[in-house]
XYZ file of C-alpha atoms in Angstrom:
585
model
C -8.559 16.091 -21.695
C -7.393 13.447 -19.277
C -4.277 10.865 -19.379
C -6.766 8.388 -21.087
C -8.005 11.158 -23.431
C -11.709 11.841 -21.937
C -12.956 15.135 -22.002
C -15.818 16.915 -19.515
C -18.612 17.354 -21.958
C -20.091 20.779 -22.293
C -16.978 21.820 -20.375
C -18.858 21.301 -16.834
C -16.872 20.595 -14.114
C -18.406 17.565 -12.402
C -17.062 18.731 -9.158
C -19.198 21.734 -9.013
C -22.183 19.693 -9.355
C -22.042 18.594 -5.458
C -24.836 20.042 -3.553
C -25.070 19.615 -0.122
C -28.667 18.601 1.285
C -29.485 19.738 4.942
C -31.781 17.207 5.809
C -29.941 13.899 5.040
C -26.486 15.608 6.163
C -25.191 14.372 2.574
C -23.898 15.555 -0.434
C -25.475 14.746 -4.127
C -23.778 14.748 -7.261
C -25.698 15.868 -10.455
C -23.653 14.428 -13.251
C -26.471 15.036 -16.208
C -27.760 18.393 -17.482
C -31.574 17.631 -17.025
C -30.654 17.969 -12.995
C -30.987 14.272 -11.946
C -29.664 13.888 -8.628
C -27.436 10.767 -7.221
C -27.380 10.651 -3.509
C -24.213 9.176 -2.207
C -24.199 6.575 0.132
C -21.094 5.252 2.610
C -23.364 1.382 2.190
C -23.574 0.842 -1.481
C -21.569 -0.540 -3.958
C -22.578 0.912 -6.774
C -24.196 4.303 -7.807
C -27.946 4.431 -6.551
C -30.817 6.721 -7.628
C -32.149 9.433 -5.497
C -35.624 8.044 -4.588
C -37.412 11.339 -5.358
C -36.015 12.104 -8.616
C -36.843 15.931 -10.038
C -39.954 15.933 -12.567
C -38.235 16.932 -16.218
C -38.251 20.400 -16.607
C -41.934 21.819 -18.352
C -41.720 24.155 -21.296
C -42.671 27.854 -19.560
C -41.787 26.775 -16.647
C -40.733 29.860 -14.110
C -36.926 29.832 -13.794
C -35.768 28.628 -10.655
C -35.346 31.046 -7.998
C -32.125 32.337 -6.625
C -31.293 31.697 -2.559
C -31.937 34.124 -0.858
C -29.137 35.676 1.445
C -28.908 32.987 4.830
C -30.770 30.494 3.477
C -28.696 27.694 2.382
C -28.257 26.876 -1.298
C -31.183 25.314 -2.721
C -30.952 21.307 -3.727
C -31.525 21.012 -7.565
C -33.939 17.955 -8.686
C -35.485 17.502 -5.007
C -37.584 21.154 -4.793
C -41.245 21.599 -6.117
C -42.932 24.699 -6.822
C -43.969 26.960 -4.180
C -41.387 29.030 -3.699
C -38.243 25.964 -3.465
C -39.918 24.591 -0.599
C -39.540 20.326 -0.493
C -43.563 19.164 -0.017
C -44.314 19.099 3.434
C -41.293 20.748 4.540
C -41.396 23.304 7.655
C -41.531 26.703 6.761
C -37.890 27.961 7.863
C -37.652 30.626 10.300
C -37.481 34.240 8.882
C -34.762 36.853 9.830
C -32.186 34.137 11.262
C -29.774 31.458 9.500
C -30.318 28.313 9.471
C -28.109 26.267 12.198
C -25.060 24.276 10.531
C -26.117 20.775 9.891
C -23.676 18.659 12.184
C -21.953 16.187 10.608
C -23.997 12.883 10.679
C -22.853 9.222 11.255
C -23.184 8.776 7.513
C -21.495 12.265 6.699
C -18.406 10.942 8.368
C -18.539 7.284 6.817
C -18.936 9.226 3.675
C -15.262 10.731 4.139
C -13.824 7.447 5.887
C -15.239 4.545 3.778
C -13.570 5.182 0.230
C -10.159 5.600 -1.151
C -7.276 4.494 -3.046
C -3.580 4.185 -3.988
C -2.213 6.779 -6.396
C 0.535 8.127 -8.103
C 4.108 6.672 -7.726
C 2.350 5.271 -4.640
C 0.197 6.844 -2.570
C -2.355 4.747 -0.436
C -5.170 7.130 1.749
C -8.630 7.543 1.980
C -10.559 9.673 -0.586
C -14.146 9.720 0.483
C -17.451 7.506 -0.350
C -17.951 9.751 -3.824
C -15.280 6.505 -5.429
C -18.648 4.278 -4.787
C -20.078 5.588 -8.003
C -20.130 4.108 -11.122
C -18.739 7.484 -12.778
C -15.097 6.222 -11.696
C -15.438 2.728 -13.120
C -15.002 3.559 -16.594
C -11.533 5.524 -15.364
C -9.500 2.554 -14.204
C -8.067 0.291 -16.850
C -6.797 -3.353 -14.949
C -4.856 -5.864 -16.528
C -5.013 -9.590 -16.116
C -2.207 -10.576 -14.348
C -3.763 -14.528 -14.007
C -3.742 -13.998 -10.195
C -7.573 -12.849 -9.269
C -7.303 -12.304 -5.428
C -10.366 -10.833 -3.356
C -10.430 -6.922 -2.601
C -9.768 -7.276 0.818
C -8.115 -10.177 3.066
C -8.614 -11.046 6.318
C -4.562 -11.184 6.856
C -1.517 -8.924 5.635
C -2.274 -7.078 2.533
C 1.048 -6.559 0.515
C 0.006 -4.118 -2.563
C 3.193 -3.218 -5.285
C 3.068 0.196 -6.441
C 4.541 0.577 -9.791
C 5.996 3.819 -11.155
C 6.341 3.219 -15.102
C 8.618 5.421 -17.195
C 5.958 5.015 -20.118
C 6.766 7.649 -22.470
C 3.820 7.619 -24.387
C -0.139 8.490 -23.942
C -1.681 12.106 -23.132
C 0.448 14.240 -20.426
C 3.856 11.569 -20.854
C 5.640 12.723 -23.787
C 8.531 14.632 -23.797
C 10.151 13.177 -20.776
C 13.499 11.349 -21.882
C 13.299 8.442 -24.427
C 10.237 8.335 -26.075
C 9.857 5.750 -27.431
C 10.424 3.689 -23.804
C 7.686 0.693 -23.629
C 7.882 1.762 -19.910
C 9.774 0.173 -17.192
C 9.327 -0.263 -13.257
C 11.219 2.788 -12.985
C 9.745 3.445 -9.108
C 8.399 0.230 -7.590
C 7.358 0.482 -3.778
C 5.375 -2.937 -1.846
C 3.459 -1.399 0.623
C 2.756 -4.060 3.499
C -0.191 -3.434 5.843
C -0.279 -5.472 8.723
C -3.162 -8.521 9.685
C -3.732 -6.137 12.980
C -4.209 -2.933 10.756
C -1.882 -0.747 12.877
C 1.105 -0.213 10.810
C 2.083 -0.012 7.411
C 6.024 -0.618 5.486
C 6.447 0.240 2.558
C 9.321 -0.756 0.824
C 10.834 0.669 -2.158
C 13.160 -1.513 -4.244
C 15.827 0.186 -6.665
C 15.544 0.356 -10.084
C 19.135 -0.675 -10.983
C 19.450 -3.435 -8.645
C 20.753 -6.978 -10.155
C 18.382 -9.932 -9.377
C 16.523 -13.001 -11.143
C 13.063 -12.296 -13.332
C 11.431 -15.422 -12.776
C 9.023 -17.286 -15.780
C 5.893 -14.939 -16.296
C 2.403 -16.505 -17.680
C 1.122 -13.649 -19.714
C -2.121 -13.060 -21.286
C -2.772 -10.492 -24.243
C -5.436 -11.101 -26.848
C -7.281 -14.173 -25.383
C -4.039 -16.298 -25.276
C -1.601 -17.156 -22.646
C 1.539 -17.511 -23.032
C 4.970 -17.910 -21.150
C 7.496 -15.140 -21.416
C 10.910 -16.905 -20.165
C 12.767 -15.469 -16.874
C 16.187 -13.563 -16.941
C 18.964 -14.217 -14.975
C 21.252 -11.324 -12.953
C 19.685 -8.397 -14.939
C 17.608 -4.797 -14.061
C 14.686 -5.038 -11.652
C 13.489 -2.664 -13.860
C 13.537 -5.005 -16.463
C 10.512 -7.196 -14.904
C 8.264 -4.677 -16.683
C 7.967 -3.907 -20.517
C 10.790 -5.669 -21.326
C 9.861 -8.438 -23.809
C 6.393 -7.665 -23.060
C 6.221 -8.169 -19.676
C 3.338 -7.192 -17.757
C 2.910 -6.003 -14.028
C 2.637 -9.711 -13.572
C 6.142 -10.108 -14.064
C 6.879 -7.705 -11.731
C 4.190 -9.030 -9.144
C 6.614 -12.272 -9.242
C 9.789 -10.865 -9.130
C 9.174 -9.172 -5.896
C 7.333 -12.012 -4.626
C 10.415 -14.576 -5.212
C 12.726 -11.300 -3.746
C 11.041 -10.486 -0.622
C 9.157 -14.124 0.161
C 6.031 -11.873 0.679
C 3.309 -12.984 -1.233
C 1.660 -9.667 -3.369
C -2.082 -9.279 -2.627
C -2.671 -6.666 -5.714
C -0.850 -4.245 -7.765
C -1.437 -0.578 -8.683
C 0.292 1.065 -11.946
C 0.738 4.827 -12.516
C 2.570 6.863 -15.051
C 4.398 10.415 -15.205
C 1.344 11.792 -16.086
C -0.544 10.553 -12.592
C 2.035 12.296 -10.136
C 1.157 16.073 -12.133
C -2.678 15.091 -11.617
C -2.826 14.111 -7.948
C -0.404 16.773 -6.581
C -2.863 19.334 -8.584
C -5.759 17.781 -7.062
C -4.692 18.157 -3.789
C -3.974 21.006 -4.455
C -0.203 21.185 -3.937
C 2.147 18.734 -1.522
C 4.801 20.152 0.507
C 8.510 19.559 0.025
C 11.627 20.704 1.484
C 15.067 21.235 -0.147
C 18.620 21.659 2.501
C 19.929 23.400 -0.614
C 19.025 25.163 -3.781
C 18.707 22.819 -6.948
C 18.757 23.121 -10.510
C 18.601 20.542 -12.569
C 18.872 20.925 -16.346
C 17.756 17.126 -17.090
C 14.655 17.274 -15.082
C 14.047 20.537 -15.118
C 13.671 21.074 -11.489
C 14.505 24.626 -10.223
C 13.845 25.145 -6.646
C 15.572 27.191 -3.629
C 16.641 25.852 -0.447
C 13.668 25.503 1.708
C 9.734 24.834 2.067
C 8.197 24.542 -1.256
C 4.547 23.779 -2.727
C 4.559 21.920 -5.788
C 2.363 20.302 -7.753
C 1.775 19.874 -11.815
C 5.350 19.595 -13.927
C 7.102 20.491 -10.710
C 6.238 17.734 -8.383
C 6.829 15.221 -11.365
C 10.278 16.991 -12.163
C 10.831 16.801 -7.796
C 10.254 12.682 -7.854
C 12.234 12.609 -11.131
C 15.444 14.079 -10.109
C 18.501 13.187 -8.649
C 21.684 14.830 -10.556
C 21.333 17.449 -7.865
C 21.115 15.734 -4.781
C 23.253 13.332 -2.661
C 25.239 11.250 -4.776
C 23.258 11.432 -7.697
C 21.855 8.092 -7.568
C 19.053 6.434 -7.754
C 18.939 5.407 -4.510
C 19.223 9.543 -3.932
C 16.098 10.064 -5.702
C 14.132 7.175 -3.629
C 14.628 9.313 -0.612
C 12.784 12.543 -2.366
C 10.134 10.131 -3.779
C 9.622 8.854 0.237
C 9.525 12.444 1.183
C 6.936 13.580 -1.607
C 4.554 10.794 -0.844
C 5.043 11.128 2.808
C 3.884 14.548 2.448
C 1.196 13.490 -0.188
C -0.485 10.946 2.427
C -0.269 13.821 4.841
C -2.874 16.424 2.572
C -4.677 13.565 1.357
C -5.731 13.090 4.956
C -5.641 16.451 6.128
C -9.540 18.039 7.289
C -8.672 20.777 4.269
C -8.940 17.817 1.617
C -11.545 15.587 3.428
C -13.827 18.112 3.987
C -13.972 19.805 0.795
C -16.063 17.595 -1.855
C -14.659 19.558 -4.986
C -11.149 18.580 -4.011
C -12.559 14.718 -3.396
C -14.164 14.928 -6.764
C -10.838 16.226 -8.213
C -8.592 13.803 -6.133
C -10.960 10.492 -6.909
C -10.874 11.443 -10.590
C -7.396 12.325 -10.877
C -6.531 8.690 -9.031
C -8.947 6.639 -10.894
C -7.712 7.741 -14.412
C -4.180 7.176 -13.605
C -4.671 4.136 -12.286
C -4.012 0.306 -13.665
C -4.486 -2.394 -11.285
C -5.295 -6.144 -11.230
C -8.819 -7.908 -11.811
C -9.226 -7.983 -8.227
C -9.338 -3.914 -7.504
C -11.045 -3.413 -11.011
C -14.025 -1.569 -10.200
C -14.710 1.409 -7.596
C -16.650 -0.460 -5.226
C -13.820 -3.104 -4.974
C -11.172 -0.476 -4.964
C -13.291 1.420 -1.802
C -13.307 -1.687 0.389
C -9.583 -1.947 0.049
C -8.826 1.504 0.551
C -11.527 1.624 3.747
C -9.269 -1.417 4.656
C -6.259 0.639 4.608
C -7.186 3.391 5.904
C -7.474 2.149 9.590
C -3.923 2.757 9.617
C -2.745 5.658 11.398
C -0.216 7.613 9.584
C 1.993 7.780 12.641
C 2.672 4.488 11.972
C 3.225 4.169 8.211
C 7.109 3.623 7.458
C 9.002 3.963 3.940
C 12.575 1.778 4.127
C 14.590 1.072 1.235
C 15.742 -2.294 0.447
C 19.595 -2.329 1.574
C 21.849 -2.926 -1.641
C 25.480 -2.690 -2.122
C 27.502 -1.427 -5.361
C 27.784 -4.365 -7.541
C 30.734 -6.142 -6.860
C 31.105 -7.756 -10.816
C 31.653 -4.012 -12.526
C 34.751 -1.917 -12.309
C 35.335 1.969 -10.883
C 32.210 3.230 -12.064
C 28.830 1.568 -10.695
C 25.887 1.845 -12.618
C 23.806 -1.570 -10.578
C 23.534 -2.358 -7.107
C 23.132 -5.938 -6.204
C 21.253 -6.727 -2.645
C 22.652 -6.472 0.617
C 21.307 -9.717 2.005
C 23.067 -9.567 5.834
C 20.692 -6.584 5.731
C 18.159 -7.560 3.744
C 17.108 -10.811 4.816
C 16.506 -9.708 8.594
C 14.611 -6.340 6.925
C 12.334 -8.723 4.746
C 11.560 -11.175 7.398
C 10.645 -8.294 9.652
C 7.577 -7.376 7.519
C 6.770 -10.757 7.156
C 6.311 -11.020 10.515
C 3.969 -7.909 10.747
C 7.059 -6.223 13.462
C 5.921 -2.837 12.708
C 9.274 -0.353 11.848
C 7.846 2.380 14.290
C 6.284 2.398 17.329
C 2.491 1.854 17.784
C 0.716 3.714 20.269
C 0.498 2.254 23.600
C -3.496 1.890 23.752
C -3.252 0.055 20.036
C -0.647 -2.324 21.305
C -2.274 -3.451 25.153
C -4.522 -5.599 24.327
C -1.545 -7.602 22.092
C 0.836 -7.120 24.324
C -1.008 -8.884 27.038
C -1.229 -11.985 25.007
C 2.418 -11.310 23.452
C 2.995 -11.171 27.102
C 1.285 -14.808 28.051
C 2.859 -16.446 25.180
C 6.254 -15.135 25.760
C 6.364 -16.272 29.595
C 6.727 -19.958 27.929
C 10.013 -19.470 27.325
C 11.150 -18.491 30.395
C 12.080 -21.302 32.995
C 14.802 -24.152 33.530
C 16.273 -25.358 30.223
C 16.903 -29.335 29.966
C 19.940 -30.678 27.903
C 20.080 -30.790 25.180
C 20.692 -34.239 25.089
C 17.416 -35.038 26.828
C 15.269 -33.025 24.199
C 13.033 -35.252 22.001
C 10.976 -34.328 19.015
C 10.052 -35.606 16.056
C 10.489 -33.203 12.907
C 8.147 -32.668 10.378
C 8.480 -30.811 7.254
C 5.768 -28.238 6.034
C 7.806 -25.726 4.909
C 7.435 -26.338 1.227
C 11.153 -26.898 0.675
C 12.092 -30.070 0.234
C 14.465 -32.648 2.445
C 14.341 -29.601 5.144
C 13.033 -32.060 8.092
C 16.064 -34.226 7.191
C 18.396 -31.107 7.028
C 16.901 -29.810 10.473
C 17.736 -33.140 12.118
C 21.214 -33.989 11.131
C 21.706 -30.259 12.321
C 20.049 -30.728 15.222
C 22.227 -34.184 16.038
C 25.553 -33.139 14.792
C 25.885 -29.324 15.433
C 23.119 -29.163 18.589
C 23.999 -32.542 20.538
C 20.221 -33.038 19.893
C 20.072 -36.837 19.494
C 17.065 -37.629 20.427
C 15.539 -36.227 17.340
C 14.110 -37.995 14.609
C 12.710 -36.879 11.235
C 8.517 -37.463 10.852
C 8.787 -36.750 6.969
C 5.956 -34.389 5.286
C 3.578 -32.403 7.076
C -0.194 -33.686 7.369
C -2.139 -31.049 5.358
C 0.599 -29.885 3.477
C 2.531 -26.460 3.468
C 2.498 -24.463 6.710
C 2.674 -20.557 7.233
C 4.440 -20.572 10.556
C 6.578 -23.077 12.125
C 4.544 -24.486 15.395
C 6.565 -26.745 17.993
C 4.023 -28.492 20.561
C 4.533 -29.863 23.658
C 2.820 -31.161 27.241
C 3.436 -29.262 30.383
C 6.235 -31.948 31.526
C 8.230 -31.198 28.379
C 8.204 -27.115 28.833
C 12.102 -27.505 29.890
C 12.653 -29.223 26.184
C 10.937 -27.050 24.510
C 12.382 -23.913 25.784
C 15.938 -25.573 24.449
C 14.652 -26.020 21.339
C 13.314 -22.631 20.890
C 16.568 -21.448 22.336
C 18.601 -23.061 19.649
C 15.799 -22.987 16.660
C 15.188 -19.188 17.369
C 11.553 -19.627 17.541
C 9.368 -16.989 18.557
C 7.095 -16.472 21.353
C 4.284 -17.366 19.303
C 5.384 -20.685 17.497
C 5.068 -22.795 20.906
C 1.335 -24.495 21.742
C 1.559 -26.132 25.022
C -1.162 -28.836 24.861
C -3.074 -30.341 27.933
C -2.390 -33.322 29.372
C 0.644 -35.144 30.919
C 3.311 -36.534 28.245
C 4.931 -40.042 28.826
C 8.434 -39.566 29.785
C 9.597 -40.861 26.215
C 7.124 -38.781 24.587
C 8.301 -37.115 21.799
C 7.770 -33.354 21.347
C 6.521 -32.070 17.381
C 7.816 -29.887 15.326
C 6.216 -28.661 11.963
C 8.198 -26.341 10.047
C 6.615 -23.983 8.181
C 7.337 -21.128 5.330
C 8.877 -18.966 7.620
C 11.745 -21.365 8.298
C 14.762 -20.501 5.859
C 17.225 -23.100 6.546
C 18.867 -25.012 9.901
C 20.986 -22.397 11.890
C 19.146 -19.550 10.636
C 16.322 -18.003 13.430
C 13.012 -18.183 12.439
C 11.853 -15.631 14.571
C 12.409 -11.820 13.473
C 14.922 -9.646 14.591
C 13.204 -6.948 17.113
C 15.550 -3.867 15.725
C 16.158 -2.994 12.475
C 19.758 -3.167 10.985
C 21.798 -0.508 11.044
C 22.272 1.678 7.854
C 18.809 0.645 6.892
C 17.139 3.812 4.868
C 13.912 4.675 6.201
C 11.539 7.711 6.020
C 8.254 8.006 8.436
C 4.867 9.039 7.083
C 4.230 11.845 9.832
C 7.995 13.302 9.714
C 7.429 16.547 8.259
C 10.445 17.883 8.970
C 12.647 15.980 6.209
C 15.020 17.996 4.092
C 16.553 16.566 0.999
C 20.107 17.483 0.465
């Protein structure tokens, strides 16, 4: 019996019902007992019939044979009589096996195309077998009143929640039960518009922030569960009823990254997915024993999986300073080395541990309306999985003890010197490690174009005019920008052009004519614009010719950059997918 308390009927393991068939180079699942096939397909959405589906079975009938040594295993449902043979087939050649089918085009999309998000947080590819229907009725979703497409053409930011639920099949017995369930592990993983790197962040429990006003809907009403100021981030969840929702706009108004979905997991869905991998590698610097969560392991390489991975992400009284922030970096390690098997040849090639791993995933799964079905959930994960795992980071979000409480700390409150630059950062899409130099050429020829703009002669900035306009969705900031610019800059040829045409902006854009290059590469100089906010137009400007400006969401305030910092800050916490040599101590 599963976490949502399904049972296999019959006690038949659906993932020994894959049969591979040599002459389509695919694999068939037969989920019935009369033998109907369902041939998979990397194309559809949905679960398709096999075009030639097996005649029922005719009382008398003589039992099918047994393969004969070297022959290949027969295909149930697509044989007729006459010894196995398919109608029409060639008769195969006696006294020699039968080559290895290669792997097809379609074989390969079959492996590539699916995939999901699991556990505390685990986002890889699990094979085309999550295109049929079989999965849908495994994922619960929850209306969160934000319905956002599967896939985006831009920067897909997807929260992760952990939830300390302590109730349901597989979560009792694990500290208060009667919890409603809290974000107890909540990780935004950000995949960049290019699709070459991946951050994912994971935000403390215990850190002090705002919950902002949550629209919630629960029996065919909606209503509006008030904010909280300066408590638990873990509080955005359960608490009062609060839904994933909540959370979805708590992290939103923390990070000023907008959330493109959200996936929710429970204790139960870290024992199933490290099973169905088969086991994920860990490594301890020292022996631990920890009586609270039960985690018993000697210094050294371990395989876990079951009770012992879920007792691994759960403890921290043995490690480091016993914090919280402690136990973040074992959770980065576990699901570092989770993504790894998920995507190792051993799991991708071997359809019962698919079948195991897309079943496991899709029960312990709830995510929003958008990713509610298999087929919506595959073209997301296909999305993802164009990232290479060289280049998927886990950071921390920098926090500080909380300042307000005495000797003993039991909250953290944000580090913003640290935070702000890390958070703008990933905004930005500046990747935390370094991209392979084939993925980045073609980019860095353009980054390379744009960026010679700003070099060159700088006028004065006396002689710099441009006309301020304010699509940045806070208000008065063309007015605040302008005085700044006059008074602080010597900028007084500035003036203030009021709201945006169009409304709010994305980026902040400053165009200008050839002749004004000079001005512009003073304002940039002072603004702290990037490369890619300048547009130099055609055309020759009159020599009174104002310059434009149009702020946009990426501009915090005047005298802070809007461009993002190139390194990241120092003491930042940060663990990369592909590091398999991490130790916790």
């Amino acid at each position: 019996m599963d976490a949502q308390g399904r049972g296999r009927a019959g006690g038949i393991d659906p993932a020994d019902q894959w049969v591979f068939d040599p002459d389509t180079g695919s694999y068939e699942l037969r989920l019935d007992h009369a033998g109907e096939p369902v041939a998979a397909s990397g194309n559809s959405p949905s679960a398709t019939p096999s075009p030639a589906p097996r005649p029922a079975a005719r009382q008398g009938a003589a039992p099918r044979q047994k393969p004969k040594p070297g022959g290949g295993r027969p295909v149930p449902g697509q044989r007729g009589t006459g010894g196995g043979r398919r109608a029409g087939a060639a008769k195969a050649t006696t006294g020699r096996r039968k080559p290895k089918p290669k792997k097809t085009a379609k074989k390969k999309a079959l492996m590539w195309t699916g995939g999901t998000v699991g556990v505390v947080l685990v986002v890889t590819s699990v094979g085309g077998y999550l295109l049929y229907q079989h999965f849908n009725n495994n994922i619960d979703k929850v209306d969160v009143g934000i319905n956002n497409d599967a896939v985006t053409k831009g920067p897909v930011n997807i929260l992760v929640i952990g939830t300390d639920k302590r109730s349901g099949d597989g979560n009792t017995g694990y500290g208060d039960d009667g919890s409603v369930g809290h974000a107890d592990t909540t990780l935004l993983f950000h995949v960049s518009e290019d699709r070459t790197n991946a951050t994912a962040l994971s935000i403390p429990r215990d850190m002090i922030t705002d919950i902002p006003d949550c629209p919630t809907k629960k029996g065919g009403t909606t209503r509006t569960i008030r904010g909280s100021k300066g408590v638990r981030f873990n509080e955005s969840l359960g608490q009062e009823e609060r839904d994933p929702g909540c959370t979805w706009r708590t992290v939103e108004q923390l990070t000023g990254l907008k959330v493109t979905h959200f996936m929710m997991a429970d204790f139960n869905a870290v024992k199933k997915l490290s099973s169905a991998v088969g086991g994920v590698e860990v490594c301890l610097g020292k022996d631990i024993d920890d009586p609270k969560s039960h985690l018993k392991l000697s210094k050294g390489r371990h395989e876990i999986q079951g009770e012992d991975a879920l007792a691994f992400v759960r403890t921290r009284h043995s490690v480091g300073f016993e914090s919280d922030l402690d136990r973040i970096k074992l959770q980065q390690q576990f699901l570092s080395s989770m993504i790894r098997k998920m995507k190792s040849g051993d799991t991708l090639s071997n359809p019962k541990k698919l079948y195991n791993l897309a079943d496991a995933a899709t029960n312990s799964l709830t995510v929003d309306t958008g990713i509610g079905s298999v087929s919506k959930l595959t073209a997301l994960a296909k999305e993802l999985s164009k990232v290479n795992l060289k280049n998927i980071t886990f950071a921390t979000v920098p926090v500080i003890d909380n300042p307000a409480e005495g000797k003993v700390h039991k909250t953290v409150v944000l580090d913003k010197p640290k935070a702000e630059p890390l958070f703008a950062m990933v905004r930005q899409d500046v990747s935390l490690t370094e991209v392979k130099e084939k993925e980045k050429k073609a980019q860095e020829e353009a980054d390379a174009k744009q960026a010679a703009l700003l070099q060159g002669p700088k006028a004065e900035p006396a002689a710099v005019r441009v006309k301020v306009f304010n699509g940045s969705g806070r208000v008065g900031a063309a007015g605040e920008t302008v005085n700044w610019m006059q008074n602080s800059k010597g900028m007084v040829r500035t003036s203030n052009g009021g709201n945006a045409a169009g409304g709010k902006k994305d980026k902040t854009l400053l165009e200008f004519a050839p002749n004004q290059a000079d001005q512009a590469r003073r304002l940039a100089e002072v603004m702290g614009l990037p490369a890619d906010a300048l547009k130099q137009t055609e055309g020759t400007a009159a020599p009174t010719a104002e310059m434009t400006l149009t702020l946009g969401a990426d501009f915090k305030g005047a005298g802070t950059p809007v461009a993002a910092p190139e390194k990241v800050p120092d003491g930042i916490q940060k663990v990369e997918a592909d590091d398999d040599n991490i130790c916790a101590k």
